Short mmCIF file of C-alpha atoms and ligand atoms in Angstrom, two decimals:
data_model
loop_
_atom_site.label_atom_id
_atom_site.label_comp_id
_atom_site.label_asym_id
_atom_site.label_seq_id
_atom_site.Cartn_x
_atom_site.Cartn_y
_atom_site.Cartn_z
CA UNK X 1 -2.66 15.61 26.53
CA UNK X 2 0.59 16.63 28.20
CA UNK X 3 4.00 15.17 27.50
CA UNK X 4 4.93 12.80 30.27
CA UNK X 5 8.59 12.56 29.41
CA UNK X 6 10.99 15.39 28.79
CA UNK X 7 12.55 14.70 25.38
CA UNK X 8 16.25 14.06 25.43
CA UNK X 9 18.31 13.69 22.28
CA UNK X 10 18.35 9.91 21.85
CA UNK X 11 15.19 8.88 23.71
CA UNK X 12 11.48 9.17 23.03
CA UNK X 13 8.11 7.75 24.10
CA UNK X 14 7.84 6.05 20.72
CA UNK X 15 10.35 5.54 17.93
CA UNK X 16 8.91 5.24 14.42
CA UNK X 17 11.29 3.68 11.90
CA UNK X 18 10.56 4.93 8.37
CA UNK X 19 8.74 8.04 7.17
CA UNK X 20 6.65 6.59 4.34
CA UNK X 21 2.84 6.87 4.47
CA UNK X 22 2.64 4.39 7.37
CA UNK X 23 5.33 5.95 9.57
CA UNK X 24 4.38 9.58 9.00
CA UNK X 25 0.69 8.86 9.61
CA UNK X 26 1.42 7.09 12.90
CA UNK X 27 3.73 9.95 13.91
CA UNK X 28 1.03 12.56 13.19
CA UNK X 29 -1.58 10.80 15.34
CA UNK X 30 0.82 10.13 18.23
CA UNK X 31 2.47 13.55 18.24
CA UNK X 32 -0.92 15.28 18.05
CA UNK X 33 -1.88 13.39 21.21
CA UNK X 34 1.15 14.75 23.00
CA UNK X 35 3.56 11.83 22.87
CA UNK X 36 7.24 12.46 22.26
CA UNK X 37 7.72 10.74 18.89
CA UNK X 38 11.02 10.30 17.10
CA UNK X 39 10.92 9.30 13.43
CA UNK X 40 14.09 7.79 11.96
CA UNK X 41 14.28 7.81 8.18
CA UNK X 42 17.17 6.59 6.06
CA UNK X 43 16.63 9.00 3.16
CA UNK X 44 16.25 12.77 3.01
CA UNK X 45 13.16 14.52 1.64
CA UNK X 46 12.04 15.02 -1.01
CA UNK X 47 12.89 11.59 -2.37
CA UNK X 48 11.56 9.22 -5.03
CA UNK X 49 9.53 6.18 -4.02
CA UNK X 50 8.74 3.48 -6.56
CA UNK X 51 4.93 3.48 -6.68
CA UNK X 52 1.99 3.93 -9.03
CA UNK X 53 1.15 7.19 -7.21
CA UNK X 54 -2.57 6.30 -7.28
CA UNK X 55 -5.10 6.54 -4.45
CA UNK X 56 -8.53 4.96 -4.59
CA UNK X 57 -11.29 6.53 -2.44
CA UNK X 58 -10.07 4.24 0.34
CA UNK X 59 -6.77 6.15 0.40
CA UNK X 60 -8.53 9.51 0.10
CA UNK X 61 -10.53 8.68 3.21
CA UNK X 62 -7.30 8.30 5.17
CA UNK X 63 -6.08 11.70 3.97
CA UNK X 64 -9.32 13.33 5.06
CA UNK X 65 -9.12 11.54 8.39
CA UNK X 66 -5.74 13.23 8.94
CA UNK X 67 -7.26 16.60 8.05
CA UNK X 68 -5.49 16.98 4.70
CA UNK X 69 -7.16 19.32 2.23
CA UNK X 70 -7.22 17.53 -1.14
CA UNK X 71 -8.94 20.31 -3.08
CA UNK X 72 -5.76 22.03 -4.34
CA UNK X 73 -3.95 21.73 -7.67
CA UNK X 74 -1.35 19.37 -6.19
CA UNK X 75 -3.96 16.61 -6.32
CA UNK X 76 -5.24 15.07 -9.55
CA UNK X 77 -8.76 13.81 -9.03
CA UNK X 78 -10.29 10.75 -10.67
CA UNK X 79 -13.89 9.63 -10.63
CA UNK X 80 -13.54 5.97 -11.40
CA UNK X 81 -11.65 3.03 -12.79
CA UNK X 82 -11.32 2.29 -16.50
CA UNK X 83 -10.76 -1.39 -17.14
CA UNK X 84 -9.31 -2.61 -20.43
CA UNK X 85 -9.31 -6.31 -21.28
CA UNK X 86 -10.77 -9.00 -23.52
CA UNK X 87 -11.11 -6.48 -26.36
CA UNK X 88 -13.34 -4.21 -24.24
CA UNK X 89 -13.01 -1.01 -22.27
CA UNK X 90 -15.42 -0.23 -19.47
CA UNK X 91 -15.61 2.70 -17.09
CA UNK X 92 -16.68 2.04 -13.51
CA UNK X 93 -17.43 5.13 -11.43
CA UNK X 94 -16.31 4.97 -7.81
CA UNK X 95 -19.38 3.95 -5.83
CA UNK X 96 -21.46 6.29 -3.69
CA UNK X 97 -20.96 5.12 -0.12
CA UNK X 98 -21.38 6.30 3.44
CA UNK X 99 -17.92 5.07 4.45
CA UNK X 100 -15.76 6.39 1.58
CA UNK X 101 -15.60 9.46 -0.70
CA UNK X 102 -16.55 9.06 -4.36
CA UNK X 103 -13.24 10.16 -5.86
CA UNK X 104 -9.66 8.98 -6.03
CA UNK X 105 -6.45 10.97 -6.37
CA UNK X 106 -3.05 10.85 -7.99
CA UNK X 107 0.03 12.58 -6.62
CA UNK X 108 3.68 11.61 -7.14
CA UNK X 109 5.12 9.96 -4.05
CA UNK X 110 8.04 12.38 -4.18
CA UNK X 111 5.62 15.17 -3.12
CA UNK X 112 3.16 13.02 -1.21
CA UNK X 113 5.66 11.52 1.23
CA UNK X 114 7.39 14.87 1.70
CA UNK X 115 4.03 16.49 2.56
CA UNK X 116 3.12 13.74 5.06
CA UNK X 117 6.53 13.80 6.76
CA UNK X 118 6.21 17.61 7.02
CA UNK X 119 2.83 17.13 8.64
CA UNK X 120 4.36 14.80 11.24
CA UNK X 121 6.98 17.44 12.06
CA UNK X 122 4.29 20.12 12.30
CA UNK X 123 2.41 17.89 14.73
CA UNK X 124 5.52 17.81 16.92
CA UNK X 125 7.35 14.64 15.87
CA UNK X 126 11.14 14.81 15.76
CA UNK X 127 12.18 13.63 12.30
CA UNK X 128 15.78 12.51 11.81
CA UNK X 129 16.57 11.90 8.16
CA UNK X 130 19.75 10.27 6.76
CA UNK X 131 19.43 7.84 9.65
CA UNK X 132 19.46 4.18 8.63
CA UNK X 133 18.26 1.82 11.32
CA UNK X 134 20.41 -1.30 11.33
CA UNK X 135 18.54 -3.34 13.93
CA UNK X 136 16.68 -3.43 17.23
CA UNK X 137 18.21 -3.14 20.67
CA UNK X 138 16.77 -5.88 22.88
CA UNK X 139 16.56 -6.28 26.62
CA UNK X 140 18.63 -9.39 27.37
CA UNK X 141 16.23 -10.82 29.94
CA UNK X 142 12.83 -10.18 28.40
CA UNK X 143 13.78 -10.00 24.71
CA UNK X 144 11.72 -6.79 24.51
CA UNK X 145 12.76 -4.03 22.18
CA UNK X 146 14.21 -1.04 24.02
CA UNK X 147 15.39 0.95 21.04
CA UNK X 148 17.22 0.74 17.75
CA UNK X 149 20.74 1.08 16.41
CA UNK X 150 21.30 3.33 13.45
CA UNK X 151 23.93 4.64 11.09
CA UNK X 152 23.84 8.42 11.05
CA UNK X 153 25.94 11.11 9.43
CA UNK X 154 27.87 11.38 12.70
CA UNK X 155 28.42 7.61 13.01
CA UNK X 156 26.66 4.74 14.81
CA UNK X 157 24.02 5.81 17.31
CA UNK X 158 21.52 4.14 19.61
CA UNK X 159 18.01 5.53 20.12
CA UNK X 160 15.87 4.35 23.02
CA UNK X 161 12.13 4.09 23.56
CA UNK X 162 9.81 1.67 25.34
CA UNK X 163 7.85 1.23 22.11
CA UNK X 164 9.02 1.02 18.51
CA UNK X 165 6.81 1.18 15.44
CA UNK X 166 8.36 -0.52 12.42
CA UNK X 167 7.26 1.37 9.31
CA UNK X 168 10.39 0.57 7.33
CA UNK X 169 8.57 -0.87 4.33
CA UNK X 170 9.05 -4.20 2.62
CA UNK X 171 12.67 -4.53 3.79
CA UNK X 172 11.32 -4.91 7.36
CA UNK X 173 14.77 -4.60 8.88
CA UNK X 174 13.51 -4.10 12.45
CA UNK X 175 11.03 -7.01 12.36
CA UNK X 176 13.71 -9.31 10.96
CA UNK X 177 16.02 -8.27 13.79
CA UNK X 178 13.28 -9.40 16.20
CA UNK X 179 13.02 -12.77 14.42
CA UNK X 180 9.66 -11.96 12.80
CA UNK X 181 9.99 -13.54 9.36
CA UNK X 182 7.97 -13.32 6.17
CA UNK X 183 5.14 -15.85 5.91
CA UNK X 184 5.21 -17.97 2.78
CA UNK X 185 1.52 -18.87 3.04
CA UNK X 186 0.50 -15.35 2.01
CA UNK X 187 0.54 -13.81 -1.48
CA UNK X 188 3.41 -11.66 -2.63
CA UNK X 189 3.43 -9.35 -5.61
CA UNK X 190 6.09 -7.66 -7.68
CA UNK X 191 5.51 -4.34 -9.42
CA UNK X 192 7.53 -2.10 -11.73
CA UNK X 193 6.84 1.42 -12.93
CA UNK X 194 8.23 4.20 -15.09
CA UNK X 195 7.29 7.79 -15.89
CA UNK X 196 6.66 8.96 -19.47
CA UNK X 197 5.77 12.22 -21.11
CA UNK X 198 2.39 11.47 -22.64
CA UNK X 199 -0.74 13.16 -24.03
CA UNK X 200 -2.64 10.84 -21.68
CA UNK X 201 -1.54 12.98 -18.73
CA UNK X 202 -5.03 14.45 -18.09
CA UNK X 203 -7.27 11.53 -17.27
CA UNK X 204 -10.19 11.55 -14.85
CA UNK X 205 -9.99 7.77 -14.45
CA UNK X 206 -7.38 5.39 -13.11
CA UNK X 207 -6.80 2.99 -16.01
CA UNK X 208 -6.01 -0.69 -15.58
CA UNK X 209 -5.15 -3.22 -18.28
CA UNK X 210 -6.03 -6.77 -17.36
CA UNK X 211 -4.19 -8.62 -20.08
CA UNK X 212 -0.52 -9.08 -19.30
CA UNK X 213 0.99 -11.62 -21.66
CA UNK X 214 4.33 -13.26 -21.09
CA UNK X 215 5.59 -13.87 -24.64
CA UNK X 216 9.08 -15.03 -23.68
CA UNK X 217 8.14 -18.35 -25.33
CA UNK X 218 6.45 -17.15 -28.56
CA UNK X 219 4.88 -20.59 -29.09
CA UNK X 220 3.29 -20.57 -25.66
CA UNK X 221 2.20 -17.07 -24.53
CA UNK X 222 0.90 -17.02 -20.97
CA UNK X 223 -1.71 -14.74 -19.43
CA UNK X 224 -0.26 -13.51 -16.15
CA UNK X 225 -2.16 -12.85 -12.90
CA UNK X 226 -1.78 -9.13 -12.56
CA UNK X 227 -2.51 -5.88 -14.34
CA UNK X 228 -0.89 -2.90 -15.95
CA UNK X 229 -1.82 0.69 -15.13
CA UNK X 230 -1.66 4.15 -16.68
CA UNK X 231 -2.22 6.98 -14.21
CA UNK X 232 -2.15 10.56 -15.51
CA UNK X 233 -0.22 13.00 -13.35
CA UNK X 234 -1.69 16.11 -14.98
CA UNK X 235 1.73 17.71 -15.53
CA UNK X 236 2.44 16.30 -18.99
CA UNK X 237 3.51 12.94 -17.62
CA UNK X 238 1.99 9.57 -16.72
CA UNK X 239 2.96 6.85 -14.28
CA UNK X 240 2.86 3.52 -16.08
CA UNK X 241 3.54 0.16 -14.53
CA UNK X 242 2.50 -3.40 -13.95
CA UNK X 243 2.14 -5.70 -11.00
CA UNK X 244 1.96 -9.43 -10.80
CA UNK X 245 1.20 -12.08 -8.18
CA UNK X 246 3.39 -14.96 -7.05
CA UNK X 247 0.53 -17.44 -7.52
CA UNK X 248 1.40 -18.27 -11.14
CA UNK X 249 4.10 -20.59 -12.42
CA UNK X 250 5.67 -17.66 -14.30
CA UNK X 251 6.44 -15.77 -11.07
CA UNK X 252 10.15 -15.40 -10.48
CA UNK X 253 10.90 -16.49 -14.06
CA UNK X 254 9.50 -13.34 -15.63
CA UNK X 255 11.64 -10.35 -16.52
CA UNK X 256 9.25 -7.61 -15.38
CA UNK X 257 11.17 -4.79 -17.03
CA UNK X 258 11.01 -6.58 -20.38
CA UNK X 259 7.34 -7.35 -19.78
CA UNK X 260 6.64 -3.63 -19.20
CA UNK X 261 8.42 -2.64 -22.40
CA UNK X 262 6.66 -5.38 -24.43
CA UNK X 263 3.26 -4.28 -23.13
CA UNK X 264 3.92 -0.60 -23.80
CA UNK X 265 5.29 -1.29 -27.29
CA UNK X 266 1.87 -2.75 -28.05
CA UNK X 267 -0.03 0.38 -26.93
CA UNK X 268 -1.06 3.02 -29.54
CA UNK X 269 1.88 5.08 -30.82
CA UNK X 270 0.03 8.35 -30.06
CA UNK X 271 0.03 7.61 -26.33
CA UNK X 272 3.77 8.17 -26.49
CA UNK X 273 4.75 5.32 -24.21
CA UNK X 274 8.02 4.74 -26.01
CA UNK X 275 11.68 4.86 -24.99
CA UNK X 276 12.26 8.39 -26.30
CA UNK X 277 9.54 9.77 -23.97
CA UNK X 278 10.66 7.88 -20.87
CA UNK X 279 11.70 9.88 -17.80
CA UNK X 280 14.21 8.04 -15.65
CA UNK X 281 14.57 4.30 -15.40
CA UNK X 282 12.21 1.47 -14.51
CA UNK X 283 11.92 1.02 -10.75
CA UNK X 284 10.52 -2.06 -9.07
CA UNK X 285 9.77 -3.51 -5.65
CA UNK X 286 7.93 -6.33 -3.92
CA UNK X 287 4.37 -5.96 -2.64
CA UNK X 288 3.94 -7.77 0.69
CA UNK X 289 0.27 -8.78 0.87
CA UNK X 290 -2.41 -10.32 3.04
CA UNK X 291 -0.59 -9.88 6.38
CA UNK X 292 2.55 -11.68 5.24
CA UNK X 293 4.45 -10.66 8.37
CA UNK X 294 2.87 -11.37 11.75
CA UNK X 295 2.40 -11.00 14.67
CA UNK X 296 1.71 -7.35 14.18
CA UNK X 297 2.61 -6.73 17.83
CA UNK X 298 5.42 -8.48 19.66
CA UNK X 299 7.55 -7.47 22.66
CA UNK X 300 7.22 -3.71 22.31
CA UNK X 301 7.30 -3.66 18.50
CA UNK X 302 4.33 -2.80 16.27
CA UNK X 303 4.51 -3.55 12.53
CA UNK X 304 2.59 -1.20 10.25
CA UNK X 305 2.29 -0.76 6.47
CA UNK X 306 4.45 -2.86 4.18
CA UNK X 307 6.57 -3.93 7.18
CA UNK X 308 3.48 -5.79 8.39
CA UNK X 309 2.58 -7.03 4.89
CA UNK X 310 -0.68 -5.10 4.78
CA UNK X 311 -0.97 -4.58 0.99
CA UNK X 312 -4.40 -5.58 -0.36
CA UNK X 313 -4.02 -8.97 -2.15
CA UNK X 314 -6.96 -8.16 -4.46
CA UNK X 315 -5.48 -5.09 -6.13
CA UNK X 316 -1.96 -4.39 -4.82
CA UNK X 317 -3.04 -1.12 -3.19
CA UNK X 318 -0.81 -0.30 -0.24
CA UNK X 319 -0.99 3.37 0.77
CA UNK X 320 -4.54 3.28 2.14
CA UNK X 321 -3.83 0.18 4.20
CA UNK X 322 -0.47 1.50 5.41
CA UNK X 323 -2.30 4.56 6.75
CA UNK X 324 -5.16 2.50 8.21
CA UNK X 325 -2.73 0.24 10.06
CA UNK X 326 -0.89 3.34 11.30
CA UNK X 327 -4.10 4.80 12.72
CA UNK X 328 -5.01 1.52 14.44
CA UNK X 329 -1.49 1.11 15.85
CA UNK X 330 -1.46 4.70 17.12
CA UNK X 331 -4.75 4.06 18.86
CA UNK X 332 -3.33 0.96 20.61
CA UNK X 333 -0.25 2.90 21.71
CA UNK X 334 -2.41 5.71 23.10
CA UNK X 335 -4.58 3.19 24.94
CA UNK X 336 -1.45 1.57 26.41
CA UNK X 337 -0.09 4.88 27.64
CA UNK X 338 -0.89 5.44 31.27
CA UNK X 339 -1.34 1.71 31.89
CA UNK X 340 1.31 -0.64 33.23
CA UNK X 341 2.15 -4.35 33.35
CA UNK X 342 -0.36 -6.80 31.91
CA UNK X 343 -2.95 -4.10 31.22
CA UNK X 344 -0.46 -2.22 29.08
CA UNK X 345 0.48 -5.37 27.16
CA UNK X 346 -3.21 -6.16 26.62
CA UNK X 347 -3.71 -2.77 24.97
CA UNK X 348 -0.70 -3.32 22.72
CA UNK X 349 -1.75 -6.85 21.72
CA UNK X 350 -5.05 -5.18 20.93
CA UNK X 351 -3.36 -3.82 17.79
CA UNK X 352 -2.92 -7.35 16.34
CA UNK X 353 -6.53 -8.22 17.18
CA UNK X 354 -7.84 -4.94 15.78
CA UNK X 355 -5.99 -5.52 12.50
CA UNK X 356 -7.54 -8.97 12.23
CA UNK X 357 -10.98 -7.62 13.00
CA UNK X 358 -10.48 -4.83 10.44
CA UNK X 359 -9.03 -6.76 7.51
CA UNK X 360 -8.58 -10.43 8.48
CA UNK X 361 -11.51 -11.98 6.63
CA UNK X 362 -11.20 -9.61 3.66
CA UNK X 363 -7.54 -10.56 3.29
CA UNK X 364 -8.45 -14.25 3.57
CA UNK X 365 -10.76 -13.74 0.59
CA UNK X 366 -7.98 -11.87 -1.19
CA UNK X 367 -5.56 -14.71 -0.58
CA UNK X 368 -8.06 -17.19 -2.09
CA UNK X 369 -8.61 -14.80 -5.02
CA UNK X 370 -4.88 -14.48 -5.70
CA UNK X 371 -4.50 -18.28 -5.76
CA UNK X 372 -7.45 -18.67 -8.15
CA UNK X 373 -6.26 -16.10 -10.68
CA UNK X 374 -2.80 -17.70 -10.63
CA UNK X 375 -4.44 -20.25 -12.95
CA UNK X 376 -4.37 -18.68 -16.45
CA UNK X 377 -7.70 -20.37 -17.34
CA UNK X 378 -9.46 -18.72 -14.40
CA UNK X 379 -7.82 -15.40 -15.19
CA UNK X 380 -8.92 -15.60 -18.85
CA UNK X 381 -12.46 -16.64 -17.92
CA UNK X 382 -12.71 -13.82 -15.37
CA UNK X 383 -11.61 -11.25 -17.98
CA UNK X 384 -13.77 -12.42 -20.86
CA UNK X 385 -16.89 -13.39 -18.91
CA UNK X 386 -16.78 -10.71 -16.22
CA UNK X 387 -16.08 -7.51 -18.16
CA UNK X 388 -19.24 -7.50 -20.33
CA UNK X 389 -21.45 -7.76 -17.25
CA UNK X 390 -21.82 -4.29 -15.73
CA UNK X 391 -23.73 -5.42 -12.64
CA UNK X 392 -21.12 -8.05 -11.91
CA UNK X 393 -18.30 -5.56 -12.45
CA UNK X 394 -19.96 -3.15 -10.00
CA UNK X 395 -19.72 -5.89 -7.39
CA UNK X 396 -16.17 -6.82 -8.43
CA UNK X 397 -15.06 -3.19 -8.10
CA UNK X 398 -16.43 -3.00 -4.57
CA UNK X 399 -14.78 -6.27 -3.63
CA UNK X 400 -11.40 -5.70 -5.26
CA UNK X 401 -11.00 -2.09 -4.15
CA UNK X 402 -12.38 -2.70 -0.65
CA UNK X 403 -15.05 -0.06 -1.28
CA UNK X 404 -18.16 -1.25 0.49
CA UNK X 405 -20.16 0.07 3.40
CA UNK X 406 -19.70 -1.60 6.78
CA UNK X 407 -23.43 -1.43 7.44
CA UNK X 408 -26.54 -0.75 5.34
CA UNK X 409 -25.54 0.11 1.75
CA UNK X 410 -26.88 -1.65 -1.35
CA UNK X 411 -27.05 -5.27 -2.55
CA UNK X 412 -23.36 -5.32 -3.52
CA UNK X 413 -22.28 -4.11 -0.06
CA UNK X 414 -24.38 -6.88 1.47
CA UNK X 415 -22.83 -9.50 -0.85
CA UNK X 416 -19.27 -8.40 0.02
CA UNK X 417 -20.09 -8.37 3.72
CA UNK X 418 -21.66 -11.83 3.34
CA UNK X 419 -18.51 -13.14 1.67
CA UNK X 420 -16.47 -11.71 4.54
CA UNK X 421 -18.65 -13.52 7.05
CA UNK X 422 -18.23 -16.80 5.16
CA UNK X 423 -14.49 -17.15 5.74
CA UNK X 424 -12.29 -17.17 8.83
CA UNK X 425 -9.72 -14.43 9.39
CA UNK X 426 -6.14 -14.88 8.14
C1 FAD Q 1 5.71 -0.34 -8.49
C2 FAD Q 1 4.76 -0.15 -7.35
C3 FAD Q 1 3.57 0.54 -7.55
C4 FAD Q 1 2.68 0.74 -6.50
N1 FAD Q 1 1.56 1.47 -6.76
C5 FAD Q 1 0.72 1.77 -5.75
C6 FAD Q 1 -0.37 2.66 -5.96
O1 FAD Q 1 -0.56 3.20 -7.05
N2 FAD Q 1 -1.20 2.91 -4.92
C7 FAD Q 1 -1.01 2.34 -3.69
O2 FAD Q 1 -1.82 2.59 -2.79
N3 FAD Q 1 0.05 1.53 -3.45
C8 FAD Q 1 0.93 1.25 -4.44
N4 FAD Q 1 2.03 0.47 -4.20
C9 FAD Q 1 2.28 0.01 -2.82
C10 FAD Q 1 2.79 1.15 -1.95
O3 FAD Q 1 3.87 1.79 -2.60
C11 FAD Q 1 3.24 0.65 -0.57
O4 FAD Q 1 2.30 -0.25 -0.07
C12 FAD Q 1 3.41 1.83 0.39
O5 FAD Q 1 4.50 2.63 0.00
C13 FAD Q 1 3.66 1.32 1.81
O6 FAD Q 1 3.94 2.40 2.67
P1 FAD Q 1 4.91 2.19 3.92
O7 FAD Q 1 4.97 3.50 4.61
O8 FAD Q 1 4.53 0.99 4.66
O9 FAD Q 1 6.32 1.83 3.30
P2 FAD Q 1 7.31 2.74 2.32
O10 FAD Q 1 6.47 3.64 1.54
O11 FAD Q 1 8.16 1.74 1.69
O12 FAD Q 1 8.10 3.60 3.38
C14 FAD Q 1 9.13 3.03 4.17
C15 FAD Q 1 10.06 4.15 4.60
O13 FAD Q 1 11.03 3.60 5.49
C16 FAD Q 1 12.32 4.04 5.11
N5 FAD Q 1 13.24 2.98 5.55
C17 FAD Q 1 13.38 1.74 5.05
N6 FAD Q 1 14.32 1.06 5.72
C18 FAD Q 1 14.78 1.89 6.68
C19 FAD Q 1 15.78 1.77 7.68
N7 FAD Q 1 16.48 0.64 7.83
N8 FAD Q 1 16.01 2.82 8.49
C20 FAD Q 1 15.31 3.98 8.36
N9 FAD Q 1 14.36 4.15 7.41
C21 FAD Q 1 14.09 3.12 6.59
C22 FAD Q 1 12.24 4.20 3.60
O14 FAD Q 1 13.24 5.08 3.13
C23 FAD Q 1 10.83 4.75 3.44
O15 FAD Q 1 10.81 6.15 3.53
C24 FAD Q 1 2.95 0.23 -5.22
C25 FAD Q 1 4.15 -0.46 -5.00
C26 FAD Q 1 5.05 -0.65 -6.05
C27 FAD Q 1 6.32 -1.39 -5.80
#
């Protein structure tokens, strides 16, 4: 497809704000199709991003969809999830499916995001780093976005485009500037992580620990709705962290950094998860879940990734869904190109509808799930009763990790699809 505008310095067909997994993925798809794409990113690469660095097969599928070769040494493969809780440890292999690969990956976000941003540039996108977008530029009459304002190394600058994709993460600066606020009827998580040197660095499973106890009141310890993780990075280090949902009474009152230290102090000494082996500090951020910022399309602006609150409320996974939303948004933009007026708007609104069709009922289930496990009794019952039952856990894995086939498949795929049909979309 040919370029239909000649790029000039401050204008583009599409501006993408943020070069995380969502923004870079959208930029790759759009630039590959010949659009003039400008990506504005506040940091410079490589940079740290607070994350668990883990990809389930759902994330791996998105990498393969982009044409990324994941066979090299940069990628640490895992073949399943190890779940620890209720005095038990069980290993659940990733399921064999038509729709998803049967392995997950780990790669530090410092490398991962750098690689993806580089891919966007290779595809033809113009990446401007050290460029912090401060807000949208709106057409006075229509209220449509016509560009963004940004702080750059050479001062304030305005960038113009008829379409803007907000991929600026949980801060959602551009959406806020358009008056698109966070929805309080959707779950929100908080997660913290830290790197440690550890003999657990080579692990062919992602490991999750279901029992997070808040012992701030020693007389009344509380089981929290969330989980801790240990992901081996294969280079002598591990990424260790925990995430928790806002559905419990303890949310907002918990000191997550202290909680992480307390949990790790209780792990075996030989794992090495102690202060003297820590690398860097504890980083934390919010996890915007279950479409907590909508509409996903409004007046020339498309929200993707964390900016659109697309983190999975079942498990806190965000990279796969950031990339999926990017692919769906890119498709809507490409469909809109070459159309005008109402037909063009219909294609763009198609992004919101496509997101609902793709994840709406699943995220409704996830929202119900997050409310249920906010009750410590439900959480405890789920851990103690669920874990010993392998068949049940096979189903739970498919549901919580979103790893089920869209058609055919086995009994568990049919159960998850049935559950999806039983609820309305968010
Ligand atoms: C502790 C923790 C652990 C997690 N672990 C996992 C995990 O193991 N696996 C998983 O799948 N998900 C995990 N997540 C979620 C995952 O990190 C996010 O869902 C994912 O990063 C979302 O991608 P994104 O591109 O939407 O946003 P981000 O990755 O946040 O990217 C946004 C980009 O926009 C840039 N930006 C922000 N504001 C501006 C601005 N004003 N102007 C210009 N640029 C801007 C940022 O610098 C950044 O590069 C975790 C989250 C946390 C907090």
